[in-house]
Tab-separated table of C-alpha atoms and ligand atoms in Angstrom:
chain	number	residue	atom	x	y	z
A	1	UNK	CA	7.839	118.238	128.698
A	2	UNK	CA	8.939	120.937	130.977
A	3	UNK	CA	9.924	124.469	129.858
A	4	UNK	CA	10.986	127.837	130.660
A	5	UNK	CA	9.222	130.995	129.377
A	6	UNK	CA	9.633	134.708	128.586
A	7	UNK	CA	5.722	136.347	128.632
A	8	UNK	CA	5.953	139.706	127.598
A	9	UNK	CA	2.850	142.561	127.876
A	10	UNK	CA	2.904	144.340	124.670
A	11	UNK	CA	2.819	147.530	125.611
A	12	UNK	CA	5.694	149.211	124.148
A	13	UNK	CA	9.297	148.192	122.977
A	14	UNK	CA	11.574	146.182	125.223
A	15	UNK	CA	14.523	147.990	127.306
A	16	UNK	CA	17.615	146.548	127.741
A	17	UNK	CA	16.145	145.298	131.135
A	18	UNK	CA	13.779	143.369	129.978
A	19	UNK	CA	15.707	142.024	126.818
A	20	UNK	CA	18.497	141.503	129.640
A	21	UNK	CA	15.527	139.378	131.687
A	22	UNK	CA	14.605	137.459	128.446
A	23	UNK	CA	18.019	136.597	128.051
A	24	UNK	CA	18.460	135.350	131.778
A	25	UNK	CA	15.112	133.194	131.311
A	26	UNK	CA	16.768	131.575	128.062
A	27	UNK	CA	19.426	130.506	129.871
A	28	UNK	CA	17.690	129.172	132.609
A	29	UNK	CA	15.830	127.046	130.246
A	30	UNK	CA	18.565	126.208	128.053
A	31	UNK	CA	21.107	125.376	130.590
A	32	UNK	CA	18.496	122.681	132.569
A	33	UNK	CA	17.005	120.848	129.202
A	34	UNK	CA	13.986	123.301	129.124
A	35	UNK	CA	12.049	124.139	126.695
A	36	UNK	CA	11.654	127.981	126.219
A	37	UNK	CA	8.362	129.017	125.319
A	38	UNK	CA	6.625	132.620	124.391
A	39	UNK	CA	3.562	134.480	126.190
A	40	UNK	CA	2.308	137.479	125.151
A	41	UNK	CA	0.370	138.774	128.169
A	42	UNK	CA	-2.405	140.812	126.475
A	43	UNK	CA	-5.242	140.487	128.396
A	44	UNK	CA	-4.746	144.219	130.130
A	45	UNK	CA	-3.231	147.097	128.176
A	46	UNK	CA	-2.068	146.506	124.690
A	47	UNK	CA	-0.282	149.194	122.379
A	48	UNK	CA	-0.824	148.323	118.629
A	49	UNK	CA	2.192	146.904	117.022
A	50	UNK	CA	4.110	146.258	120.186
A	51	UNK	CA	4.146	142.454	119.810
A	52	UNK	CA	5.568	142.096	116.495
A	53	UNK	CA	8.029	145.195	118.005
A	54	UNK	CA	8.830	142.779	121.332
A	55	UNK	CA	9.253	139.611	119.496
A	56	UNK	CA	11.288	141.279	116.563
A	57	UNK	CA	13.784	142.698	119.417
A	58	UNK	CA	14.229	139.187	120.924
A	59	UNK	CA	15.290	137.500	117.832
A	60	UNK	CA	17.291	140.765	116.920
A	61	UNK	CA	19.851	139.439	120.494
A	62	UNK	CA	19.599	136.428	119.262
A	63	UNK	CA	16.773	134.388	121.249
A	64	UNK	CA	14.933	131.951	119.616
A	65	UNK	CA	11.854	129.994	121.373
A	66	UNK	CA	10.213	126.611	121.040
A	67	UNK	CA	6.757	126.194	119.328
A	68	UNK	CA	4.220	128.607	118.185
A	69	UNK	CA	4.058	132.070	120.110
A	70	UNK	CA	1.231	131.626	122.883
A	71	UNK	CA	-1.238	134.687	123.741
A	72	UNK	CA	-3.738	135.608	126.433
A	73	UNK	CA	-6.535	136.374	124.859
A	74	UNK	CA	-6.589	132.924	123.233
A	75	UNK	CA	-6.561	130.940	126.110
A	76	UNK	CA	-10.228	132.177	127.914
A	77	UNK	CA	-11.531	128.892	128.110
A	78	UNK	CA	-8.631	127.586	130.115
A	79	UNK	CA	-9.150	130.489	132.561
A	80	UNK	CA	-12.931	129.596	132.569
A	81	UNK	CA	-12.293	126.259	133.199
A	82	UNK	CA	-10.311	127.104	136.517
A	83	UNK	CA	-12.400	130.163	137.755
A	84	UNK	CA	-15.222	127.093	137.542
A	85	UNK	CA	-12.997	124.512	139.497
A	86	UNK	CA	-12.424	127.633	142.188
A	87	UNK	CA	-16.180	128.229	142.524
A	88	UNK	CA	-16.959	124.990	143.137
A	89	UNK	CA	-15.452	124.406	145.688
A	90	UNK	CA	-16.240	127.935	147.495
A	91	UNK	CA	-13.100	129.564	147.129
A	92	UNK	CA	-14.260	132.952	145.395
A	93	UNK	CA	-16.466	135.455	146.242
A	94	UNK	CA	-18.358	138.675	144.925
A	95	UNK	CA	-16.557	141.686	145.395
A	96	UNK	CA	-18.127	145.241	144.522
A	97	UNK	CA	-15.917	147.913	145.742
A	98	UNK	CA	-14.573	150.515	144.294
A	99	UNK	CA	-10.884	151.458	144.623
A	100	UNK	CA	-12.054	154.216	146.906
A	101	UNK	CA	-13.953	151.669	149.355
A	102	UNK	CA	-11.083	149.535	149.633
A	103	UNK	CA	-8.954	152.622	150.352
A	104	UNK	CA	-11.076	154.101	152.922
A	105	UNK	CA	-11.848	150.573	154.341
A	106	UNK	CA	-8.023	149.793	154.300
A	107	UNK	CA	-7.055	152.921	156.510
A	108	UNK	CA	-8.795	150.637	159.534
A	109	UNK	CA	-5.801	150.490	161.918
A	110	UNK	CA	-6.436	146.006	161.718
A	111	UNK	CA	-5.997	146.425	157.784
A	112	UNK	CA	-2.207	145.565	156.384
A	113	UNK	CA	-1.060	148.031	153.981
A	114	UNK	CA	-1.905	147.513	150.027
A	115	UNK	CA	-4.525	144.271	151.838
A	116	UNK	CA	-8.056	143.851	150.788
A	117	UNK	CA	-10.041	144.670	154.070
A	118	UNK	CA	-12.635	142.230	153.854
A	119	UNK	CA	-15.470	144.450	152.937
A	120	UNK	CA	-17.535	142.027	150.837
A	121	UNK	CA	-15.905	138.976	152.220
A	122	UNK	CA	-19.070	137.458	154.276
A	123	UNK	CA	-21.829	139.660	152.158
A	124	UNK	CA	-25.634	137.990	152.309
A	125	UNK	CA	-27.194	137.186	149.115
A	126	UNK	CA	-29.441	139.942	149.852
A	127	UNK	CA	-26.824	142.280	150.051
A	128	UNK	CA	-24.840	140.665	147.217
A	129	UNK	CA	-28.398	140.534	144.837
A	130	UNK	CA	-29.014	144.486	146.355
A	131	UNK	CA	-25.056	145.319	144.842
A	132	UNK	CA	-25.233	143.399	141.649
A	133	UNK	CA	-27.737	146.260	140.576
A	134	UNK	CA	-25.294	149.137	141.213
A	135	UNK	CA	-22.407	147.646	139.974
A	136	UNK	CA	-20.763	144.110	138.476
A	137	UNK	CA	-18.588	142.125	141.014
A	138	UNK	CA	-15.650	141.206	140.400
A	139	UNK	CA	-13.949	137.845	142.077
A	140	UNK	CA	-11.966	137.363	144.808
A	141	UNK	CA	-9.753	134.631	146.290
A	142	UNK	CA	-11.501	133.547	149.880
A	143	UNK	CA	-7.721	133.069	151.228
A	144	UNK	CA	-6.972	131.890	154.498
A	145	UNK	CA	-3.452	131.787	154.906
A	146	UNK	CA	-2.032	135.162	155.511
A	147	UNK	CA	0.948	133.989	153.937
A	148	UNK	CA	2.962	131.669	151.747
A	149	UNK	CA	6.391	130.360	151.156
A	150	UNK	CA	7.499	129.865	147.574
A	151	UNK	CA	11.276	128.479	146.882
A	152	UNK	CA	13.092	130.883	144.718
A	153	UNK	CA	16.809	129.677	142.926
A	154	UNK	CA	17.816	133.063	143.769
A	155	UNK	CA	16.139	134.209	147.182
A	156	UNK	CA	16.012	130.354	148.662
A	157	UNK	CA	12.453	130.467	150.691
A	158	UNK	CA	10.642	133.557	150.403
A	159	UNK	CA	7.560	133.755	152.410
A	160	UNK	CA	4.971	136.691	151.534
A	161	UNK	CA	1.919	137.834	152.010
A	162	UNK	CA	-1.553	136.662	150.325
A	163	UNK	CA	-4.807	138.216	150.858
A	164	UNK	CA	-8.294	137.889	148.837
A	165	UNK	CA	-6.781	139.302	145.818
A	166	UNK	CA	-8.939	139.406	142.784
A	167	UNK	CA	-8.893	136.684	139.872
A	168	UNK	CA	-11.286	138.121	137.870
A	169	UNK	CA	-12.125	141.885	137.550
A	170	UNK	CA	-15.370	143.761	137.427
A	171	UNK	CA	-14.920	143.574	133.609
A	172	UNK	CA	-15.090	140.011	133.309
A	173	UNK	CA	-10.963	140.181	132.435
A	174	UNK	CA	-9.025	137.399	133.820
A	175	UNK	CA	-6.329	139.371	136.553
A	176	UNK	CA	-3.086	138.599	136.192
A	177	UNK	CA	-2.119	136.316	139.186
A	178	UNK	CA	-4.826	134.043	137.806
A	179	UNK	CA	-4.153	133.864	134.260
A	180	UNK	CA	-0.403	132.942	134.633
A	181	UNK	CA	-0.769	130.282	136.933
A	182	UNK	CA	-3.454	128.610	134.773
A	183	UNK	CA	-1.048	129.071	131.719
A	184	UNK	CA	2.373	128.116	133.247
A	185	UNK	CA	0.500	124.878	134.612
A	186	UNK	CA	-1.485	124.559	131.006
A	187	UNK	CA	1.486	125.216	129.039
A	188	UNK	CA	4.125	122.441	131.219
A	189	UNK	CA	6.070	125.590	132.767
A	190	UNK	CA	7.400	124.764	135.636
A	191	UNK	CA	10.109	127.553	135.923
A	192	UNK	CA	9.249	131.195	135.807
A	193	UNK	CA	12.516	133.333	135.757
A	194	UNK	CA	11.380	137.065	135.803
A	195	UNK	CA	12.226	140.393	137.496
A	196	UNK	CA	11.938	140.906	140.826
A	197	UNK	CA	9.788	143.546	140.601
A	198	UNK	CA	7.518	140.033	141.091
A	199	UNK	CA	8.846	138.528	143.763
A	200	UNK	CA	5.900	139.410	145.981
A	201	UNK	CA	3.634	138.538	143.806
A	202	UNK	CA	4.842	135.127	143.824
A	203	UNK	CA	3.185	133.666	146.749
A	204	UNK	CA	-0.044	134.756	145.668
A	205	UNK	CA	0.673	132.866	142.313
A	206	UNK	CA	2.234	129.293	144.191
A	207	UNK	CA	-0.920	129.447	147.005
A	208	UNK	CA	-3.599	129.685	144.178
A	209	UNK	CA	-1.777	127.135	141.680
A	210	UNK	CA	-1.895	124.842	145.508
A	211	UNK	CA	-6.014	125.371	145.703
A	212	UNK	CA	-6.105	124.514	141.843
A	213	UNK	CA	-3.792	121.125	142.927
A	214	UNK	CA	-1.308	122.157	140.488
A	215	UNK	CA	2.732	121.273	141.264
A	216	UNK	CA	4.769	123.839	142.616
A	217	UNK	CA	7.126	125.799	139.833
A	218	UNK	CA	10.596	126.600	140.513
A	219	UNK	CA	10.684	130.581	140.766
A	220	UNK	CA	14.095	132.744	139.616
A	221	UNK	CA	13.568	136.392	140.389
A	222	UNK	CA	16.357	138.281	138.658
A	223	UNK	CA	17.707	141.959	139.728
A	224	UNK	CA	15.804	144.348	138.114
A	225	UNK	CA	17.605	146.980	135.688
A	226	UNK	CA	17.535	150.702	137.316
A	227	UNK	CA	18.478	154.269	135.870
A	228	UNK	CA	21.387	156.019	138.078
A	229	UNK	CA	18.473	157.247	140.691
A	230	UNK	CA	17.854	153.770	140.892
A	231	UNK	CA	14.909	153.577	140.019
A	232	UNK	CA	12.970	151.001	137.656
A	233	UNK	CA	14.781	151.696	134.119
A	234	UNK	CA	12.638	153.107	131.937
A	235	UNK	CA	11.862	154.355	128.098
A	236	UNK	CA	12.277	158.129	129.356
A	237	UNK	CA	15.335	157.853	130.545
A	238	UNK	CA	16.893	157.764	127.513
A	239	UNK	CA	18.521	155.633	124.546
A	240	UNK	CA	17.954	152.293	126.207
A	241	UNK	CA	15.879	150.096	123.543
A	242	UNK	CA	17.317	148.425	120.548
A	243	UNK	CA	15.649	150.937	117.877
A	244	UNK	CA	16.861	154.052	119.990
A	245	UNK	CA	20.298	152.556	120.500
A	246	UNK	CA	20.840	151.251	117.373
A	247	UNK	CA	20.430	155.681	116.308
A	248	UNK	CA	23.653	155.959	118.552
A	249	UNK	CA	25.648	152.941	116.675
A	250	UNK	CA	24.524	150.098	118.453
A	251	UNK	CA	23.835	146.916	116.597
A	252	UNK	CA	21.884	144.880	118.775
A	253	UNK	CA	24.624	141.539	119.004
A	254	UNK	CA	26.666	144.938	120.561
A	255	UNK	CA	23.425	145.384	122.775
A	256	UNK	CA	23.713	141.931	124.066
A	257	UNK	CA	27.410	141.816	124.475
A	258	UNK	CA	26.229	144.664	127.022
A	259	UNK	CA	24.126	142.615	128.383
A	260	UNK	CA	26.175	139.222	129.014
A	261	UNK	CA	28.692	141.679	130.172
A	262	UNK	CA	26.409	142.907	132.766
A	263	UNK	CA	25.670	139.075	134.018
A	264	UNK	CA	29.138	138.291	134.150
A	265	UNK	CA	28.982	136.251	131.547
A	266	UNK	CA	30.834	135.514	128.018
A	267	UNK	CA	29.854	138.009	125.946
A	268	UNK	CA	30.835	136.701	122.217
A	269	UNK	CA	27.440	134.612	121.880
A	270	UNK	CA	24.569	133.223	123.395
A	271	UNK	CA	26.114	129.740	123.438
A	272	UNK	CA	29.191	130.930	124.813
A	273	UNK	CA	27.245	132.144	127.556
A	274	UNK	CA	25.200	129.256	128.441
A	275	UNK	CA	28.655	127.125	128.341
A	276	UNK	CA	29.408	129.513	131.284
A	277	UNK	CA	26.313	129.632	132.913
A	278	UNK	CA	25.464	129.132	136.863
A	279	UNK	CA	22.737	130.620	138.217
A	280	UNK	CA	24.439	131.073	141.401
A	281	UNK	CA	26.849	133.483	140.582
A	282	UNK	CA	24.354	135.931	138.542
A	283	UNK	CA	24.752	139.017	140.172
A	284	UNK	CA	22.315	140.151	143.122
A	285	UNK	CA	22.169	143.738	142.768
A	286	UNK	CA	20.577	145.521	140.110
A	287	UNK	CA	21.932	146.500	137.209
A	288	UNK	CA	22.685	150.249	137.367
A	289	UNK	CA	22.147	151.643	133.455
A	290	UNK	CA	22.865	154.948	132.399
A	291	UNK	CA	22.146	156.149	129.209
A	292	UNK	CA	23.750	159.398	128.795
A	293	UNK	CA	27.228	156.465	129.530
A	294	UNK	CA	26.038	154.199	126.799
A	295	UNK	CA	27.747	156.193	123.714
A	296	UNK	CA	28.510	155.181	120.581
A	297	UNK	CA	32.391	154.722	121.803
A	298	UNK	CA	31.182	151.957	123.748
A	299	UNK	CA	29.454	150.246	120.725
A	300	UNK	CA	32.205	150.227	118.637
A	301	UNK	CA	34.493	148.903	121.073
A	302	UNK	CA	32.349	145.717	120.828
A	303	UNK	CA	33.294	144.708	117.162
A	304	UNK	CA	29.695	144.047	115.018
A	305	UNK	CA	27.973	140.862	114.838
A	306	UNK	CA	29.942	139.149	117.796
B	401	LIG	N1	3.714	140.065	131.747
B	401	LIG	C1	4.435	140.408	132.932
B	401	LIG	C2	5.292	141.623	132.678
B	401	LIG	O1	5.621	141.897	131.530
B	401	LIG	C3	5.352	139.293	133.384
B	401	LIG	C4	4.610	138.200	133.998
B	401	LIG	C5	5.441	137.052	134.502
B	401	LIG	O2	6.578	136.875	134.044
B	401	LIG	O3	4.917	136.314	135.311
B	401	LIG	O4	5.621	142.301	133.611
């Protein structure tokens, strides 16, 4: 089996960005004999009630996903199992500095901006045994590339940067980068469509799923949606989630009319749009939305449950 995904952090309700996103990533899947699976990514911040909010939303446009609903904090032993497999064969090591250390450290004129300097890289286990006292490590990838190419659908090869970023924090929390490489692999994903807000992080991802010996995904990084300053679209800017549209007059298949509009594609249905879908002529530039444009007028031009 092979399969797309959507994998949400409940942290709040979903803008039309990221329903737009969800919607891309469904027909991605769809259009290439996927399956299109859900992740709820709640192993960092989670606001009460925001997952049943999130997956609520995406059937309210019309998604619909394969299996059970898959979440982070279930799936510990599978990021266990690989932190194990990493230490074994030498590729972590103990980290104990602060955010302040590695900023200091990282205003060394060798340092790359936003890099890990290398502080605890080659520690003794003196020094490590003398840290563990004043503070728990946290682990880090020993990286030796510099870089890494990953193949996107959209950006063709993207090479970026990788340095010993962490995999496990000083909490004992699995980061990010680690857990959704160990659950694409785990879960048969082996396309992530997403925004490109993650396009950087990508490398990082495809150079530790490579020390892990897992296969290569195929990475989509879609335009981001942006407010008129262009920057990232957000819940402050105004009426842009289902429950605060739907106050203006918006039912949400008039939401994702909106949306499919925005792609260029048919905007009657779902299906209509995947008969039209090509990934190569999804637009490259973000998706400018502004609220205070997104009146009731426009709703009702779309006629209800299109
Ligand atoms: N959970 C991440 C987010 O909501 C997305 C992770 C991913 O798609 O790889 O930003």
């Amino acid at each position: 089996m092979t399969a797309g995904r959507f994998a949400p952090s409940p942290t709040g309700e979903l803008h039309v960005g990221n329903l737009r996103t969800a919607i891309v990533a469904w027909l991605f899947a769809r259009s290439t004999g996927r399956q299109f699976l859900l992740r709820v990514e709640d192993l960092d911040r989670v606001r009460a009630g925001a997952e049943e909010a999130q997956l609520a939303e995406l059937t309210a446009v019309g998604l619909t996903w394969d299996g059970e609903v898959t979440r982070q904090s279930d799936r510990q032993a599978h990021y266990d199992d690989a932190v194990t497999r990493l230490r074994r064969a030498d590729h972590l090591f103990e980290c104990f500095c602060t955010r302040r250390d590695i900023a200091e450290a990282a205003s060394a004129p060798h340092v790359l901006p936003g890099h890990y300097p290398g502080t605890c890289r080659n520690l003794s286990e003196a020094e490590r045994e003398a840290a563990r006292r004043v503070r728990p490590a946290a682990l880090r990838l020993r990286t030796d590339v510099g870089q890494y190419e990953i193949r996107d659908v959209l950006h063709g090869g993207y090479t970026g940067a990788v340095d010993d970023f962490v995999v496990v924090r000083n909490d004992g929390v699995p980061a990010y980068n680690l857990a959704v490489v160990v659950d694409d692999a785990q879960q048969g994903i082996d396309q992530v469509v997403r925004g490109d807000d993650l396009l950087s992080s990508a490398p990082r991802q495809a150079y530790l799923g490579s020390l892990l010996g897992l296969p290569p995904v195929e990475y989509a990084h879609v335009p981001l949606a942006l407010n008129p300053e262009r920057r990232r679209l957000a819940k402050r800017d105004g009426a842009v989630t289902l429950e605060a549209l739907a106050a203006e007059g918006w039912e949400a298949a008039a939401v994702r009319s909106l949306i499919l509009r925005s792609l260029g594609l048919p905007d009657t249905s779902l299906d209509a749009a995947l008969g039209a879908f090509d990934p190569f002529r999804l637009p490259r530039e973000p998706w400018i939305v502004d609220p205070s444009h997104l009146s009731s007028t426009d709703a009702a031009t779309v006629p209800p449950n299109r």
